[in-house]
Short mmCIF file of C-alpha atoms in Angstrom, two decimals:
data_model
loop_
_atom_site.label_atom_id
_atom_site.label_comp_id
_atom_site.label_asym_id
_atom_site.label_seq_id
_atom_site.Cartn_x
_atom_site.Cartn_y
_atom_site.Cartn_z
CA UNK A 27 -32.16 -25.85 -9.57
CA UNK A 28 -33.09 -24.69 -5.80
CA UNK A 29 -31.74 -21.63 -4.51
CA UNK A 30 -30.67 -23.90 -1.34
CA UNK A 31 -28.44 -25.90 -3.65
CA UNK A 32 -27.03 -22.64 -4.87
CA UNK A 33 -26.26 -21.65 -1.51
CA UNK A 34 -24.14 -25.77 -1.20
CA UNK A 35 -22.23 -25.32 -4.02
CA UNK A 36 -20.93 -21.93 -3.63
CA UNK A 37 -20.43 -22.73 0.17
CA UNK A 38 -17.94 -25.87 -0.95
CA UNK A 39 -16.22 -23.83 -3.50
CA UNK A 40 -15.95 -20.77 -1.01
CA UNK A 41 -14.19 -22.93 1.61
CA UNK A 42 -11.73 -24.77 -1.50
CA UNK A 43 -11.26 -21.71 -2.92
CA UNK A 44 -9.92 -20.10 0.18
CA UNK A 45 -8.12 -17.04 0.35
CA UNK A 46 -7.46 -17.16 -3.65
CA UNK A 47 -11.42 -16.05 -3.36
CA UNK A 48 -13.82 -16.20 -6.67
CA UNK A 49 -15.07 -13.70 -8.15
CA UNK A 50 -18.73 -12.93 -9.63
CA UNK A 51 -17.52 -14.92 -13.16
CA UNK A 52 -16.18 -18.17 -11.35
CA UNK A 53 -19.63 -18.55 -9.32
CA UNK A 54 -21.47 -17.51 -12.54
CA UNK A 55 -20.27 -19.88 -14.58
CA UNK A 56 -19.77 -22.60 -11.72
CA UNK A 57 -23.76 -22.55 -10.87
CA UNK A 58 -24.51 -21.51 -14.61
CA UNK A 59 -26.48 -18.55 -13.79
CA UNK A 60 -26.16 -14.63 -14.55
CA UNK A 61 -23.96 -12.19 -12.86
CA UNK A 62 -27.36 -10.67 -11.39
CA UNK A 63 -28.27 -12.85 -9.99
CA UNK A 64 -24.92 -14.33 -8.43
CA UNK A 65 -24.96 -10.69 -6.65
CA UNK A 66 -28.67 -11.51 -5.28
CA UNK A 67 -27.08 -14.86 -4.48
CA UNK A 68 -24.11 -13.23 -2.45
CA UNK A 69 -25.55 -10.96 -0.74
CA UNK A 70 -28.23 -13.33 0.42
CA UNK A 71 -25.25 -15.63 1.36
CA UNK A 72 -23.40 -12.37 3.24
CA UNK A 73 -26.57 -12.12 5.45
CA UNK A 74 -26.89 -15.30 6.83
CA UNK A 75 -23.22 -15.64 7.84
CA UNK A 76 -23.44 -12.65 9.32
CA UNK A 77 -26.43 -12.88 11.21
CA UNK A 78 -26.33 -15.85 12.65
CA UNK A 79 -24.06 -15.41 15.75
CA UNK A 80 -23.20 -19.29 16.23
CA UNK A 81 -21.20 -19.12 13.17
CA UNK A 82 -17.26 -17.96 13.09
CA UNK A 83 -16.97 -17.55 9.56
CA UNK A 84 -18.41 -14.79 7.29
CA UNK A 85 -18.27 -14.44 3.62
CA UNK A 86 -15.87 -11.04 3.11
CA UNK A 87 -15.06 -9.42 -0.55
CA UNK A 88 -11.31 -8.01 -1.08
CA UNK A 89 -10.12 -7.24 -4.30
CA UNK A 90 -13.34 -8.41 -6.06
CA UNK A 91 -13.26 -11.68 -5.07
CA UNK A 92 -15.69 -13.21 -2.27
CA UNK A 93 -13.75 -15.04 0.34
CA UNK A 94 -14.87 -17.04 3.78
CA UNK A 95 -12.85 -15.37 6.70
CA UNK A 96 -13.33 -15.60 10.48
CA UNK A 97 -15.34 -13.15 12.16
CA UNK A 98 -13.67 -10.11 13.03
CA UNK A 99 -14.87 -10.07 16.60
CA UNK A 100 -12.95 -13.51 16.70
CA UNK A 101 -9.63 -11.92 16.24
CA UNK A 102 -8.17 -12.43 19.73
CA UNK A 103 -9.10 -16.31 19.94
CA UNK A 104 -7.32 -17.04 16.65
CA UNK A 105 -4.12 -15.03 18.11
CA UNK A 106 -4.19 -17.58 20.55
CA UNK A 107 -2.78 -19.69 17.72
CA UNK A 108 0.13 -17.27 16.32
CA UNK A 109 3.39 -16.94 17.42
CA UNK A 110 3.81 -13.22 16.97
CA UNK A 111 0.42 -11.96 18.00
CA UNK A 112 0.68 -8.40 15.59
CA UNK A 113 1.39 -8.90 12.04
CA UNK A 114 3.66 -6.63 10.37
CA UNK A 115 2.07 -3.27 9.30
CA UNK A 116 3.59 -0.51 7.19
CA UNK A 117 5.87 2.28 8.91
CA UNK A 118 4.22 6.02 8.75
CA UNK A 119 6.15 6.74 6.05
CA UNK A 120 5.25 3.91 3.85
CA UNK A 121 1.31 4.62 4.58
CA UNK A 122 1.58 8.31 3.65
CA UNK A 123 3.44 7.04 0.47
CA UNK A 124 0.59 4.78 -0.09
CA UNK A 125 -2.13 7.33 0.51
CA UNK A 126 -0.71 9.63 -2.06
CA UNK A 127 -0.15 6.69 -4.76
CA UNK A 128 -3.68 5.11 -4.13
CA UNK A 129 -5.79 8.96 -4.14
CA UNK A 130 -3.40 10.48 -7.32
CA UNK A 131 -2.60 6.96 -9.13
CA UNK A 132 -0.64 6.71 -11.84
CA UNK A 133 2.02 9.20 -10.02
CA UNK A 134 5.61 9.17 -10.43
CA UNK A 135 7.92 9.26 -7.44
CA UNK A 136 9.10 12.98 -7.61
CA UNK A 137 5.03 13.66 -7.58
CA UNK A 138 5.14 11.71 -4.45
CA UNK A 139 8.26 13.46 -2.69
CA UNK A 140 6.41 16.63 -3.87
CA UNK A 141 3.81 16.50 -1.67
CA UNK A 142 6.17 14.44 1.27
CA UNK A 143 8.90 17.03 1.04
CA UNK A 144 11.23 14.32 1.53
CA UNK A 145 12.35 11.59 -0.65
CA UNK A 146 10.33 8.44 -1.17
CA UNK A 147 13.28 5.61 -2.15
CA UNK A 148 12.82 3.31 1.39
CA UNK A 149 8.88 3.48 1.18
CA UNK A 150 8.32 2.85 -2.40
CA UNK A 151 11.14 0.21 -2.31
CA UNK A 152 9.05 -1.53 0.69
CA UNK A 153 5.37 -0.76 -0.93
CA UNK A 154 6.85 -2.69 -4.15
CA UNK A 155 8.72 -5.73 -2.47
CA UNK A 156 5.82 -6.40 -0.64
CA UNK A 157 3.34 -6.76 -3.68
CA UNK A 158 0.91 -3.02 -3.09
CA UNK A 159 2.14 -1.04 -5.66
CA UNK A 160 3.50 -1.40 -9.28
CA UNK A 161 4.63 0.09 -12.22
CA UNK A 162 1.94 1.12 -14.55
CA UNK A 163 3.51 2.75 -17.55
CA UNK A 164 5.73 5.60 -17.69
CA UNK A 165 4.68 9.03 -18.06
CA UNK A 166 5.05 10.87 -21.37
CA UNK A 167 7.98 13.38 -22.45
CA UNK A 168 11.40 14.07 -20.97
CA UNK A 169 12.86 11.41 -18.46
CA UNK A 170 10.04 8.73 -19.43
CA UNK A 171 9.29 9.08 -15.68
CA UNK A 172 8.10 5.64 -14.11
CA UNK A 173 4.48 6.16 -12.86
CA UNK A 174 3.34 4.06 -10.05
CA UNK A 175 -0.57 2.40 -8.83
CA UNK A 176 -2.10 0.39 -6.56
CA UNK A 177 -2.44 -3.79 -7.13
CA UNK A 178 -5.08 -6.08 -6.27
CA UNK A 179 -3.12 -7.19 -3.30
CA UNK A 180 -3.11 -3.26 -2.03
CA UNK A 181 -7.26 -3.93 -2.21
CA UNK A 182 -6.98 -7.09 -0.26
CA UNK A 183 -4.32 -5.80 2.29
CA UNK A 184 -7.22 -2.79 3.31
CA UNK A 185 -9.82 -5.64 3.06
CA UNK A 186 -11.52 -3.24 -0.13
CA UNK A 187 -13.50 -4.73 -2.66
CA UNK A 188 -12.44 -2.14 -5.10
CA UNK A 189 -10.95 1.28 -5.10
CA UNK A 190 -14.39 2.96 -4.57
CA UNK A 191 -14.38 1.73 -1.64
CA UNK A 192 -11.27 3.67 -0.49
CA UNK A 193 -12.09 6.20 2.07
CA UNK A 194 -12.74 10.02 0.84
CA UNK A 195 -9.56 12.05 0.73
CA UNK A 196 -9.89 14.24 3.56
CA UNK A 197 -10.52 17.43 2.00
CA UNK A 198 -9.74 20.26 3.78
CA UNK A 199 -13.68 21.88 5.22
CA UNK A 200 -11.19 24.65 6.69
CA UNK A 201 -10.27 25.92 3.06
CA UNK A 202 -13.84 26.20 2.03
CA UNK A 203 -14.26 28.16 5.30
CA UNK A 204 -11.41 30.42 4.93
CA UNK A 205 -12.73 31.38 1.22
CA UNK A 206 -16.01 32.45 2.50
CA UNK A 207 -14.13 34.76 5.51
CA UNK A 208 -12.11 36.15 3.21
CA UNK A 209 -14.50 37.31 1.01
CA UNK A 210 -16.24 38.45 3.80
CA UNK A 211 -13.37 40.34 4.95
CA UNK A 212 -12.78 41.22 1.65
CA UNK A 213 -15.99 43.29 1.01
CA UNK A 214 -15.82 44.35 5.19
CA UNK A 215 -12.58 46.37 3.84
CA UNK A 216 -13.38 47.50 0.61
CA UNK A 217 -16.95 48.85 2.66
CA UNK A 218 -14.56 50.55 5.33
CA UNK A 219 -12.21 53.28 3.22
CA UNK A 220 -8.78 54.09 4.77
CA UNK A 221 -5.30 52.13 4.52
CA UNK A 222 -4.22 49.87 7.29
CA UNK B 9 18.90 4.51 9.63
CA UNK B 10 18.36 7.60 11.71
CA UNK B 11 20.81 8.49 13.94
CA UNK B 12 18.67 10.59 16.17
CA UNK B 13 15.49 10.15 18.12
CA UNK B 14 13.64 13.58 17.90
CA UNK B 15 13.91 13.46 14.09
CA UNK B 16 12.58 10.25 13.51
CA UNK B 17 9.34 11.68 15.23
CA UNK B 18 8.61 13.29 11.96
CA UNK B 19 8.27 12.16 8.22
CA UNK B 20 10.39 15.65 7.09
CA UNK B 21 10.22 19.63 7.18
CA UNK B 22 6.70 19.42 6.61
CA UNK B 23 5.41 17.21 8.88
CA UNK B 24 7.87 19.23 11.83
CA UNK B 25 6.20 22.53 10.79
CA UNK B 26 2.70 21.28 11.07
CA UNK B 27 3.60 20.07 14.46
CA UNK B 28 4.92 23.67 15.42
CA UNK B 29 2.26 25.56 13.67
CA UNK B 30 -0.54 23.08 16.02
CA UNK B 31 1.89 23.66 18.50
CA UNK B 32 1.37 26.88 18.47
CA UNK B 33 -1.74 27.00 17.74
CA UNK B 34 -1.02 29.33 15.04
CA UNK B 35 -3.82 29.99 12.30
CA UNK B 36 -2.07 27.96 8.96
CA UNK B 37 -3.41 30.80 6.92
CA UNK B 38 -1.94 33.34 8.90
CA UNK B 39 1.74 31.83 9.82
CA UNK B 40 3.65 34.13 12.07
CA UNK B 41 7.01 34.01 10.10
CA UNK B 42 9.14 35.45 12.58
CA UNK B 43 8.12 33.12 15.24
CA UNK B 44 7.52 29.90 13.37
CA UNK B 45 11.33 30.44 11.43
CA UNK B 46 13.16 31.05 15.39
CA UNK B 47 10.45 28.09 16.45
CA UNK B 48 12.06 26.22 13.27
CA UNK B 49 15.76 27.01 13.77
CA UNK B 50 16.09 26.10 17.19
CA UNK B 51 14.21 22.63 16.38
CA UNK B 52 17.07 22.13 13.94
CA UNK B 53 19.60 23.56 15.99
CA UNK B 54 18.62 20.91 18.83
CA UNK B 55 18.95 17.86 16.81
CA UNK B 56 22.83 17.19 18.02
CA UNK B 57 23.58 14.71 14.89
CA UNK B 58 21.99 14.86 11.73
CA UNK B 59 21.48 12.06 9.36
CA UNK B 60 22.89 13.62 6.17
CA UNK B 61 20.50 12.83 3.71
CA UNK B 62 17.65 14.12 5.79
CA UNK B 63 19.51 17.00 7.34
CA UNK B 64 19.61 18.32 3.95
CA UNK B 65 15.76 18.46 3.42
CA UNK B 66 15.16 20.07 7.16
CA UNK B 67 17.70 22.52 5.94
CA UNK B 68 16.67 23.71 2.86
CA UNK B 69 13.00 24.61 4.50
CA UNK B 70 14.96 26.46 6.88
CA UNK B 71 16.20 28.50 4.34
CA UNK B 72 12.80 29.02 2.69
CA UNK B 73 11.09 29.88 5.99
CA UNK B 74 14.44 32.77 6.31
CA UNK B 75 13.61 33.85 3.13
CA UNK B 76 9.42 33.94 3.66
CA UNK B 77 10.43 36.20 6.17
CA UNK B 78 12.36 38.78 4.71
CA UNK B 79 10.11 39.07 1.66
CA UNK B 80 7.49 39.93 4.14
CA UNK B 81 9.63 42.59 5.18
CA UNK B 82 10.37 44.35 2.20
CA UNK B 83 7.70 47.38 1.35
CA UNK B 84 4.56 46.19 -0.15
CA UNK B 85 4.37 47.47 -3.89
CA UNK B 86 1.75 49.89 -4.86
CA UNK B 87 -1.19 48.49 -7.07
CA UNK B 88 -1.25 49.83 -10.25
CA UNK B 89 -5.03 50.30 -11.02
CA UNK B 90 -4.68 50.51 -15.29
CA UNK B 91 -3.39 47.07 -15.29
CA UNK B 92 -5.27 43.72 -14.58
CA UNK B 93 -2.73 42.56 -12.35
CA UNK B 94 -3.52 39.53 -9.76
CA UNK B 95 -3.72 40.76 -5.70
CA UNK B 96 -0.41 41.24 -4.09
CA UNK B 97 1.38 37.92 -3.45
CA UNK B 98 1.42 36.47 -0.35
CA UNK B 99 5.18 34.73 -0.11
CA UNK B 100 3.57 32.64 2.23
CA UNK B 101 1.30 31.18 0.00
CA UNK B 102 3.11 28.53 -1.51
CA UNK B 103 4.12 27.25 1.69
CA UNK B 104 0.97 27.10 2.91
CA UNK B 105 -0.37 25.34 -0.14
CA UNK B 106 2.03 22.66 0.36
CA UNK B 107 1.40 22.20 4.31
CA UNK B 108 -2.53 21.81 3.31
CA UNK B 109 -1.81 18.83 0.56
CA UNK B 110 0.62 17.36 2.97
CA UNK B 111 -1.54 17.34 5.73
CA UNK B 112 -4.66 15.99 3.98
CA UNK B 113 -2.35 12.51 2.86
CA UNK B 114 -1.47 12.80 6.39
CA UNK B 115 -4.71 12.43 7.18
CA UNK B 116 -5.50 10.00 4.51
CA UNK B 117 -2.76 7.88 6.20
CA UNK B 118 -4.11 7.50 9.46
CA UNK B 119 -7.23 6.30 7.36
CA UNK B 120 -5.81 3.57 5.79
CA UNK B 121 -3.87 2.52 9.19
CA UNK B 122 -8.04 2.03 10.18
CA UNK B 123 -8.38 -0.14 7.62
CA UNK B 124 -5.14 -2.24 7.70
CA UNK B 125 -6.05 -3.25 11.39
CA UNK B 126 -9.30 -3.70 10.65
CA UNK B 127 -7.99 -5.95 8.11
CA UNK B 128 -5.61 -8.18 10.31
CA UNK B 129 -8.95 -9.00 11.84
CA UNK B 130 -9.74 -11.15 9.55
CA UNK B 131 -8.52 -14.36 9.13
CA UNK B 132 -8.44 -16.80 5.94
CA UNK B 133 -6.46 -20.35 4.95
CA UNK B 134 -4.96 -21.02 1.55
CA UNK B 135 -7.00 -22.78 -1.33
CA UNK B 136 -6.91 -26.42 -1.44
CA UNK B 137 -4.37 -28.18 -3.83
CA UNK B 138 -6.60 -29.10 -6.58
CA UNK B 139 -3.85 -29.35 -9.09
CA UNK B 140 -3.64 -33.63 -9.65
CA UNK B 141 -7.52 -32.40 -10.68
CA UNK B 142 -5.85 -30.34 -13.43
CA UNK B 143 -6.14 -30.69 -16.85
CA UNK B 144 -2.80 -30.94 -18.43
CA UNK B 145 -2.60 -27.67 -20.57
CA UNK B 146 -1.39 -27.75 -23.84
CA UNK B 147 1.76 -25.48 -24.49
CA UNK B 148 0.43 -23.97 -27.53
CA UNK B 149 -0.74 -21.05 -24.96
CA UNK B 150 1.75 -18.70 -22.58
CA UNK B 151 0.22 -16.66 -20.13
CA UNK B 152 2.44 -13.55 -19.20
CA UNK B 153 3.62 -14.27 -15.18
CA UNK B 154 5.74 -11.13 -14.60
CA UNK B 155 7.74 -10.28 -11.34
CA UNK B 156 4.80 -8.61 -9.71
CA UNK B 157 2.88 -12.00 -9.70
CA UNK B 158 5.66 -13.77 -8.35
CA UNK B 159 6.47 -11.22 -5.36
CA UNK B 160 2.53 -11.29 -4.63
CA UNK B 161 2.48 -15.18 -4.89
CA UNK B 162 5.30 -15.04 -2.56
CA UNK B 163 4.01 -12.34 -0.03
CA UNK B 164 0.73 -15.25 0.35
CA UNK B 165 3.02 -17.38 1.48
CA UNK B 166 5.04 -15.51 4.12
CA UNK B 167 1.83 -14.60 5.41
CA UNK B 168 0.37 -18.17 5.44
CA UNK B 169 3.48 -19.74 7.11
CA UNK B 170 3.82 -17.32 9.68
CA UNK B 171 0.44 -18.74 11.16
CA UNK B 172 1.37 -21.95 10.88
CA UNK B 173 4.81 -21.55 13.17
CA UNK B 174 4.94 -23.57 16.54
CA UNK B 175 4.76 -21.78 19.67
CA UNK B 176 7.97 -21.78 20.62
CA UNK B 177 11.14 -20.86 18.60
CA UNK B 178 13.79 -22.86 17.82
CA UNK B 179 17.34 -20.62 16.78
CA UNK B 180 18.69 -22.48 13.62
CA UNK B 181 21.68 -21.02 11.70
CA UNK B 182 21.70 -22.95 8.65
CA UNK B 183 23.77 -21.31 5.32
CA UNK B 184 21.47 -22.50 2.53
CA UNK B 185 23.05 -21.76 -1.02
CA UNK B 186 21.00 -20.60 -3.70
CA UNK B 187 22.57 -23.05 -5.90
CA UNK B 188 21.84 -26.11 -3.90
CA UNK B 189 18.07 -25.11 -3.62
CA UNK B 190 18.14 -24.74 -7.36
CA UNK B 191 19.28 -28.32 -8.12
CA UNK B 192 17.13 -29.18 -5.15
CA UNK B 193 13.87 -27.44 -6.65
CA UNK B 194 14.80 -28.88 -10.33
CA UNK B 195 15.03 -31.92 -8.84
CA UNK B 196 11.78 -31.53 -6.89
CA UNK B 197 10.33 -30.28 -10.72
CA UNK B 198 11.38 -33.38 -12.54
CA UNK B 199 10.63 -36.27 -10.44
CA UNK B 200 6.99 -35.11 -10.62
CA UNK B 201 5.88 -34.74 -14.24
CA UNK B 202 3.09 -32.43 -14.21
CA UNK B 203 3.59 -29.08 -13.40
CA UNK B 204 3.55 -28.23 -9.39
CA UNK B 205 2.35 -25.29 -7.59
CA UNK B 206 4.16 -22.33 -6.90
CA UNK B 207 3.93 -23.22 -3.04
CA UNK B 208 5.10 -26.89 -2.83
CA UNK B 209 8.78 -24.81 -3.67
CA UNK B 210 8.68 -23.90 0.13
CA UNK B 211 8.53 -26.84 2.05
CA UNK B 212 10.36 -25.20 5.06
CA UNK B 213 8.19 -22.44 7.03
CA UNK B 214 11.39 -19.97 8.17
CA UNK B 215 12.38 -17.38 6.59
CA UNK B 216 15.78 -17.44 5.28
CA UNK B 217 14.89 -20.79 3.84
CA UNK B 218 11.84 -19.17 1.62
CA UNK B 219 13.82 -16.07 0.70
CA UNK B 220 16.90 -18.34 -0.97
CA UNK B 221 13.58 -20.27 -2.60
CA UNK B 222 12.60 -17.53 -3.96
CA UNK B 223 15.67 -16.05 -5.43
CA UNK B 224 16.08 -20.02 -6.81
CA UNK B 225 12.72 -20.00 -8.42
CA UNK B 226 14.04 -16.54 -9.67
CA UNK B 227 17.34 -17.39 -10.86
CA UNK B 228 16.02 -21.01 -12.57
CA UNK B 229 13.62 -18.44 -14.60
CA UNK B 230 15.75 -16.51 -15.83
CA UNK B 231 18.21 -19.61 -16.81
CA UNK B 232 15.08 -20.79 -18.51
CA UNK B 233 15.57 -24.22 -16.95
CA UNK B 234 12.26 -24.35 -15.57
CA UNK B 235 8.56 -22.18 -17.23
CA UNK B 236 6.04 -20.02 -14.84
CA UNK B 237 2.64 -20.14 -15.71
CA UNK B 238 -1.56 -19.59 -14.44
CA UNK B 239 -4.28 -21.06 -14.98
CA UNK B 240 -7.70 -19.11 -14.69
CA UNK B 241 -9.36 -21.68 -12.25
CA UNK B 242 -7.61 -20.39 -8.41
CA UNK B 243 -5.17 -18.71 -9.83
CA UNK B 244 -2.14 -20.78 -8.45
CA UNK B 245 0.83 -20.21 -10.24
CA UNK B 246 2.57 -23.33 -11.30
CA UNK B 247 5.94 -24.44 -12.45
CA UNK B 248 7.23 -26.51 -14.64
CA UNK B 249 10.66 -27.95 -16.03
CA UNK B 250 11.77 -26.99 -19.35
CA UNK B 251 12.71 -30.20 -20.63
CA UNK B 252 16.49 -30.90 -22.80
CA UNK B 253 17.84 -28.64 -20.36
CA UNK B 254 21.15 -29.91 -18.69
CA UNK B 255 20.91 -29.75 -14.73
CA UNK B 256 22.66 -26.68 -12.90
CA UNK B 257 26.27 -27.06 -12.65
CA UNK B 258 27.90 -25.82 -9.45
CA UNK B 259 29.42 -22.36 -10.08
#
């Protein structure tokens, strides 16, 4: 079979698939061909969408799954359509809460209030009821403490293909810093005799 | 709810003293106790009504930072050279420990606030109904649907209705019961043989009337009056009636 065919079939089963997405397997065994080479066939499929600049749809990957969505520089046109032009995001508190559950996953809520110093009921309630987090097991010994992790839907609501893809945890480059100084001061003092 | 402005600026004691110690610009390795603890007080001392529950937590840091303090009052011990003992404690050092994790999920926050409006960038529409396509599925097999699916299957839906809402907005106050969309939804389940998608239950794009859908499709579960299951092919969760079942009675 032609490569151009490929490129047909997946393109109709992109657009019926829509926002339910198919992932490497589906194409795979839709077209009959390996997982290798339904990457090659992808990301040869990525490239053309996004290249050509008369097109408004692109082929995106959340959660795994390859998807057609609109071109992000298209945003404001398709507002034009909505009633309330800014979806409904997630409150401070329910992002740090999510931060800490998708960077320390599985983590039970007194972990999370730990590092919060405040309690996490509202934000974990929220983060549940709308589909981003779950219960993954419970943690082992006294209290059978439920422990808590990120879903597919938390992958698709960040547009991630997987949690790799998460942005690094900011670690602190002052820390590292302050280490080095102090050992630097450290030896500066022990060199100089005397008390304070 | 909060009852007062200033506090609701801050996620807790934490997040307050990292905003003082920046503030400040006070080295976090070096905290000034005296200063950051009167800094601290009259913060506290300024919010006129405190929400209980968080009052609590704002209080009992100010009664860590009082205590910081003193212990960095008392005499430092003499080191005793014969044993291996650790350096002199810092009774800061906790404290600071606990600002530094904080702030980097603070940080980490912001990131994924990036992402999420990156995200709402994108648009997508829902997968075609393919289901009259569908094979009918012998019952021998269950897959597991658990509340999680449901509540995601349900968030997809909000989501997709909310684009497809006229321009202008009507105000409707309609009571809908949960038992009348039950019969309704049985009814719906019934007349059509095979099993139907999870989203033909929410014929009506507003709100209230998709939240009492969802409890229905809820409550009907757990009566066992109607089955919840997937197939592998888009993953649309379908329903089906559980036949020799008598129809909901008004309660």
């Amino acid at each position: 079979m032609a490569k151009s065919n490929h490129k047909a079939i997946t393109e109709a089963l992109l657009f019926t698939a829509g926002d339910a997405g198919l992932s490497n397997e589906q194409i795979a065994k839709a077209l009959d061909i390996s997982a290798q080479d339904v990457e090659e066939l992808m990301a040869n499929m990525k490239q053309t969408y996004q290249n050509d600049s008369s097109r408004g749809i692109e082929v995106a990957v959340f959660a795994e799954k390859y998807q057609f969505v609109t071109k992000k520089a298209l945003s404001d046109y398709i507002k034009l359509l909505a009633d309330s032009p800014s979806p409904s995001t997630l409150t401070q508190a329910g992002l740090e809460t999510l931060a800490i559950i998708a960077y320390k996953q599985p983590v039970t809520r007194v972990q999370m209030e730990e590092v919060r110093g405040v309690k996490t009921d509202g934000p974990v309630h929220t983060l549940l009821a709308r589909g981003l987090i779950k219960e993954v097991g419970r943690n082992e010994g006294a209290g059978r403490a439920i422990l808590y992790g990120t879903t597919e839907e938390f992958l698709d609501y960040l547009g991630l293909k997987d949690l790799s893809e998460l942005p690094p945890l900011p670690e602190d480059i002052e820390e590292d810093e302050k280490e080095d100084s102090d050992l630097f001061f450290e030896s500066l003092k022990n060199g100089l005799s005397g008390n304070e | 709810m909060e009852y007062t402005v200033k506090l609701d600026a801050f996620e807790g004691p934490l997040d307050l003293l990292l905003h003082l110690i920046q503030g400040l610009e006070i080295d976090i390795y070096d905290i000034p106790m005296a200063e950051i603890s009167e800094q601290y007080t009259l913060y506290i001392k300024a919010m006129s009504v405190l929400e209980l529950n968080t009052a609590s937590e704002y209080l009992v840091m100010a009664a860590t930072l009082m205590s910081i303090k003193s212990r960095m009052l008392l005499p430092k011990q003499e080191e005793h050279w014969e044993e291996d003992q650790d350096f002199e404690e810092d009774p800061r050092e906790e404290l600071v420990e606990k600002l530094i994790e904080y702030r980097k999920y603070k940080k980490a926050a912001t990131d994924l606030k990036e992402k999420e409006t990156e995200r709402s960038m994108y648009f997508t529409k829902p997968p075609e109904d393919l289901t009259s396509y569908s094979q009918p599925v012998d019952s021998g097999e269950k897959t597991q649907i658990d509340l999680h699916d449901l509540i995601g299957a349900f968030n997809k839906l909000m989501r997709r209705k909310k684009i497809k809402q006229p321009m202008s907005t009507r105000i409707t106050r309609q009571e809908i019961s949960i038992e009348k969309r039950m019969s309704e939804i049985l009814e719906t389940i019934r007349s059509h043989r095979s099993p139907k998608p999870f989203s033909a239950l929410f014929p009506v794009a507003e709100k209230p009337h998709m939240v009492v859908s969802f409890l229905a499709v809820l409550e009907l579960v757990k009566r066992q009056e109607i089955h919840i299951k997937q197939d592998h092919n888009f993953s649309e969760i379908m329903v089906e009636s559980i036949e020799g079942v008598s129809l909901v009675g008004q309660v």
